[in-house]
Amino acid sequence: EPAGRPSHTARTGTMAASPRPTSAALLSLEGKEAKVVNKLLLDAFRYRVDGASQSRLEKWAAALGVEAEAAAEVFSELKRVISATLYYDLDRNGTVKLLPKGASKELKILLANSVADFLPSWKEHCVNNQVSPPKLVDFDWRVDVASSSNVLSRMMVPTVLVEMTIQEQATEHKQMAGTRNVQFELSKEALGTLVKSLGKIRDQLSNIK
């Protein structure tokens, strides 16, 4: 390629692979009442990180009429359904495609509808509990007027004292993030610059659909 000419070589981004269908373990849910399936889904989400205890698996096994080992497989496959639905933001049809071959129409409808019903609260929980940058949780300010003088004149200089309460970044899963207060002073000119910049940010956010 001649020097000085831009390269037109295509660059291929890394695409996430499509989620794999779940195993036949979920067929153990066939014929089960909606309240049983919903309870299992909620437990699978609640214990998706730390895993279900043996006593919890035994309760699942009793509800499903299977051995504890089979219940553990159901737990694992439900976690996959939940994770894939959250990660790929699947709709009901997408959730149905995750289910194993041989699943009845009734089971597909039940699981797809239940996952769709729980999805908003699951998303909110994930957002609220992720390790994230510090967040602004409170804001206060007041105007202060100081005297400035020299041999020629005496004048009043207004400033703004700002106090922000910041929630620190959590460094570990399930760790409660602490808060700290940040105080700073702004001159009238600096405040004008800040307000102008915030206005630009607001306008950009308003244009995002």
CSV table of C-alpha atoms in Angstrom, one decimal:
chain,number,residue,atom,x,y,z
A,1,GLU,CA,0.0,0.0,0.0
A,2,PRO,CA,1.5,3.4,-0.9
A,3,ALA,CA,2.8,5.5,1.9
A,4,GLY,CA,0.5,8.2,3.2
A,5,ARG,CA,-2.7,6.5,2.1
A,6,PRO,CA,-5.1,5.4,4.8
A,7,SER,CA,-5.7,1.7,5.2
A,8,HIS,CA,-9.1,0.4,4.2
A,9,THR,CA,-8.5,-3.0,5.8
A,10,ALA,CA,-11.8,-4.1,7.4
A,11,ARG,CA,-11.7,-4.6,11.2
A,12,THR,CA,-14.0,-7.2,12.6
A,13,GLY,CA,-15.3,-6.6,16.1
A,14,THR,CA,-15.8,-9.5,18.5
A,15,MET,CA,-19.4,-10.6,18.6
A,16,ALA,CA,-20.9,-12.4,21.6
A,17,ALA,CA,-21.8,-16.0,20.7
A,18,SER,CA,-25.5,-17.0,20.7
A,19,PRO,CA,-26.6,-18.7,23.9
A,20,ARG,CA,-26.7,-22.5,23.9
A,21,PRO,CA,-30.0,-24.3,24.5
A,22,THR,CA,-30.4,-25.8,27.9
A,23,SER,CA,-30.3,-29.5,28.6
A,24,ALA,CA,-33.2,-31.9,29.1
A,25,ALA,CA,-32.9,-31.4,32.8
A,26,LEU,CA,-35.6,-28.7,32.6
A,27,LEU,CA,-38.1,-31.3,31.4
A,28,SER,CA,-38.4,-32.1,35.1
A,29,LEU,CA,-40.6,-28.9,35.2
A,30,GLU,CA,-43.2,-30.5,33.0
A,31,GLY,CA,-46.6,-30.5,34.6
A,32,LYS,CA,-45.6,-28.5,37.6
A,33,GLU,CA,-47.7,-25.6,38.9
A,34,ALA,CA,-46.8,-22.1,38.0
A,35,LYS,CA,-46.1,-21.2,41.7
A,36,VAL,CA,-43.6,-24.1,41.9
A,37,VAL,CA,-41.8,-23.0,38.8
A,38,ASN,CA,-41.8,-19.3,39.9
A,39,LYS,CA,-40.3,-20.2,43.2
A,40,LEU,CA,-37.6,-22.2,41.5
A,41,LEU,CA,-36.8,-19.3,39.2
A,42,LEU,CA,-36.6,-16.9,42.1
A,43,ASP,CA,-34.3,-19.2,44.0
A,44,ALA,CA,-32.1,-19.8,41.0
A,45,PHE,CA,-31.7,-16.0,40.7
A,46,ARG,CA,-31.2,-15.5,44.4
A,47,TYR,CA,-28.5,-18.2,44.7
A,48,ARG,CA,-26.9,-17.8,41.3
A,49,VAL,CA,-23.6,-16.5,42.7
A,50,ASP,CA,-23.1,-18.5,45.9
A,51,GLY,CA,-24.9,-21.6,44.8
A,52,ALA,CA,-27.8,-23.4,46.5
A,53,SER,CA,-27.2,-25.3,49.7
A,54,GLN,CA,-27.7,-29.0,50.0
A,55,SER,CA,-30.9,-28.5,52.1
A,56,ARG,CA,-32.2,-26.1,49.4
A,57,LEU,CA,-31.5,-28.7,46.7
A,58,GLU,CA,-33.3,-31.3,48.7
A,59,LYS,CA,-36.4,-29.0,48.9
A,60,TRP,CA,-36.2,-28.6,45.2
A,61,ALA,CA,-35.9,-32.3,44.7
A,62,ALA,CA,-39.0,-32.9,46.8
A,63,ALA,CA,-41.0,-30.3,44.9
A,64,LEU,CA,-40.0,-31.8,41.6
A,65,GLY,CA,-40.2,-35.5,42.6
A,66,VAL,CA,-36.5,-36.1,41.6
A,67,GLU,CA,-33.2,-36.9,43.3
A,68,ALA,CA,-31.1,-34.1,44.7
A,69,GLU,CA,-28.5,-34.5,41.9
A,70,ALA,CA,-31.2,-34.0,39.3
A,71,ALA,CA,-32.5,-30.9,41.2
A,72,ALA,CA,-29.0,-29.5,41.0
A,73,GLU,CA,-29.0,-29.9,37.2
A,74,VAL,CA,-32.4,-28.0,37.1
A,75,PHE,CA,-30.9,-25.3,39.2
A,76,SER,CA,-27.9,-25.0,36.9
A,77,GLU,CA,-30.0,-24.9,33.8
A,78,LEU,CA,-32.4,-22.3,35.2
A,79,LYS,CA,-29.4,-20.1,36.0
A,80,ARG,CA,-28.4,-20.4,32.4
A,81,VAL,CA,-31.8,-19.3,31.3
A,82,ILE,CA,-31.7,-16.3,33.6
A,83,SER,CA,-28.1,-15.3,32.7
A,84,ALA,CA,-28.7,-15.6,29.0
A,85,THR,CA,-32.0,-13.7,29.1
A,86,LEU,CA,-30.3,-10.9,31.1
A,87,TYR,CA,-27.0,-10.8,29.0
A,88,TYR,CA,-28.7,-10.9,25.6
A,89,ASP,CA,-31.8,-9.0,26.7
A,90,LEU,CA,-34.0,-11.7,25.3
A,91,ASP,CA,-37.8,-11.4,24.7
A,92,ARG,CA,-40.2,-14.2,25.3
A,93,ASN,CA,-39.4,-15.8,21.9
A,94,GLY,CA,-35.7,-15.7,22.8
A,95,THR,CA,-36.3,-17.4,26.1
A,96,VAL,CA,-38.3,-20.1,24.4
A,97,LYS,CA,-35.4,-20.8,22.1
A,98,LEU,CA,-33.2,-21.5,25.2
A,99,LEU,CA,-35.4,-24.4,26.2
A,100,PRO,CA,-34.6,-28.0,25.4
A,101,LYS,CA,-36.1,-29.9,22.5
A,102,GLY,CA,-39.1,-31.9,23.7
A,103,ALA,CA,-40.4,-29.1,26.0
A,104,SER,CA,-44.1,-28.9,25.8
A,105,LYS,CA,-45.9,-25.8,24.6
A,106,GLU,CA,-47.3,-25.3,28.1
A,107,LEU,CA,-43.8,-25.4,29.7
A,108,LYS,CA,-42.4,-22.9,27.1
A,109,ILE,CA,-45.2,-20.5,27.7
A,110,LEU,CA,-44.9,-20.8,31.5
A,111,LEU,CA,-41.2,-20.3,31.6
A,112,ALA,CA,-41.2,-17.5,29.0
A,113,ASN,CA,-43.9,-15.5,30.8
A,114,SER,CA,-42.4,-16.0,34.2
A,115,VAL,CA,-39.0,-14.9,33.2
A,116,ALA,CA,-40.5,-11.9,31.4
A,117,ASP,CA,-42.4,-10.9,34.5
A,118,PHE,CA,-39.3,-11.2,36.8
A,119,LEU,CA,-36.9,-9.6,34.3
A,120,PRO,CA,-37.4,-5.9,35.3
A,121,SER,CA,-36.7,-6.5,39.0
A,122,TRP,CA,-33.7,-8.8,38.1
A,123,LYS,CA,-32.3,-6.0,35.9
A,124,GLU,CA,-32.8,-3.4,38.6
A,125,HIS,CA,-31.1,-5.7,41.2
A,126,CYS,CA,-28.1,-6.3,38.9
A,127,VAL,CA,-27.6,-2.6,38.3
A,128,ASN,CA,-27.9,-1.7,41.9
A,129,ASN,CA,-25.4,-4.4,43.0
A,130,GLN,CA,-22.8,-4.1,40.4
A,131,VAL,CA,-19.3,-2.8,41.1
A,132,SER,CA,-19.5,0.7,39.8
A,133,PRO,CA,-17.8,4.1,39.9
A,134,PRO,CA,-18.6,6.4,42.8
A,135,LYS,CA,-22.1,7.9,42.7
A,136,LEU,CA,-23.5,11.3,43.8
A,137,VAL,CA,-26.2,10.6,46.5
A,138,ASP,CA,-26.7,14.1,47.9
A,139,PHE,CA,-25.8,17.7,47.1
A,140,ASP,CA,-25.9,20.9,49.1
A,141,TRP,CA,-24.6,24.5,48.5
A,142,ARG,CA,-24.6,28.0,50.0
A,143,VAL,CA,-23.5,31.4,48.9
A,144,ASP,CA,-20.7,33.0,50.9
A,145,VAL,CA,-19.6,36.6,50.6
A,146,ALA,CA,-16.0,37.5,51.6
A,147,SER,CA,-14.5,40.9,51.9
A,148,SER,CA,-11.5,41.8,49.6
A,149,SER,CA,-9.7,45.0,50.1
A,150,ASN,CA,-6.5,46.8,49.1
A,151,VAL,CA,-5.3,50.3,49.6
A,152,LEU,CA,-7.4,51.6,46.7
A,153,SER,CA,-10.7,49.8,47.1
A,154,ARG,CA,-12.8,47.5,49.2
A,155,MET,CA,-15.2,45.0,47.5
A,156,MET,CA,-17.5,42.1,48.3
A,157,VAL,CA,-16.5,38.8,46.6
A,158,PRO,CA,-19.3,36.2,46.3
A,159,THR,CA,-18.4,32.5,46.2
A,160,VAL,CA,-20.4,29.3,46.3
A,161,LEU,CA,-19.6,26.6,48.8
A,162,VAL,CA,-20.6,23.2,47.5
A,163,GLU,CA,-20.8,19.9,49.5
A,164,MET,CA,-21.4,16.6,47.7
A,165,THR,CA,-22.0,13.2,49.4
A,166,ILE,CA,-20.4,10.5,47.3
A,167,GLN,CA,-21.1,6.8,47.5
A,168,GLU,CA,-17.7,5.1,47.2
A,169,GLN,CA,-17.0,2.3,44.8
A,170,ALA,CA,-17.6,-1.2,46.2
A,171,THR,CA,-14.5,-3.4,45.8
A,172,GLU,CA,-16.1,-6.7,46.6
A,173,HIS,CA,-19.3,-8.5,45.7
A,174,LYS,CA,-22.0,-7.9,48.4
A,175,GLN,CA,-19.9,-5.3,50.1
A,176,MET,CA,-21.8,-2.3,51.3
A,177,ALA,CA,-20.3,0.8,49.8
A,178,GLY,CA,-19.5,3.7,52.2
A,179,THR,CA,-20.0,7.4,51.6
A,180,ARG,CA,-17.8,10.4,52.0
A,181,ASN,CA,-18.3,14.2,51.8
A,182,VAL,CA,-16.5,16.4,49.3
A,183,GLN,CA,-16.4,20.1,49.8
A,184,PHE,CA,-15.1,22.7,47.4
A,185,GLU,CA,-15.5,26.4,46.6
A,186,LEU,CA,-16.5,28.0,43.2
A,187,SER,CA,-16.0,31.6,42.1
A,188,LYS,CA,-18.8,33.3,40.1
A,189,GLU,CA,-16.8,32.7,36.9
A,190,ALA,CA,-16.1,29.0,37.7
A,191,LEU,CA,-19.7,28.5,38.5
A,192,GLY,CA,-20.8,29.9,35.2
A,193,THR,CA,-18.4,27.6,33.4
A,194,LEU,CA,-19.7,24.6,35.3
A,195,VAL,CA,-23.4,25.5,34.6
A,196,LYS,CA,-22.6,25.9,30.9
A,197,SER,CA,-20.9,22.5,30.8
A,198,LEU,CA,-23.8,20.8,32.7
A,199,GLY,CA,-26.2,22.4,30.2
A,200,LYS,CA,-24.3,20.8,27.3
A,201,ILE,CA,-24.4,17.4,29.1
A,202,ARG,CA,-28.1,17.8,29.6
A,203,ASP,CA,-28.7,18.6,26.0
A,204,GLN,CA,-26.6,15.6,24.8
A,205,LEU,CA,-28.6,13.3,27.1
A,206,SER,CA,-31.9,14.7,25.8
A,207,ASN,CA,-30.9,13.9,22.3
A,208,ILE,CA,-30.3,10.2,23.1
A,209,LYS,CA,-33.4,8.2,22.3
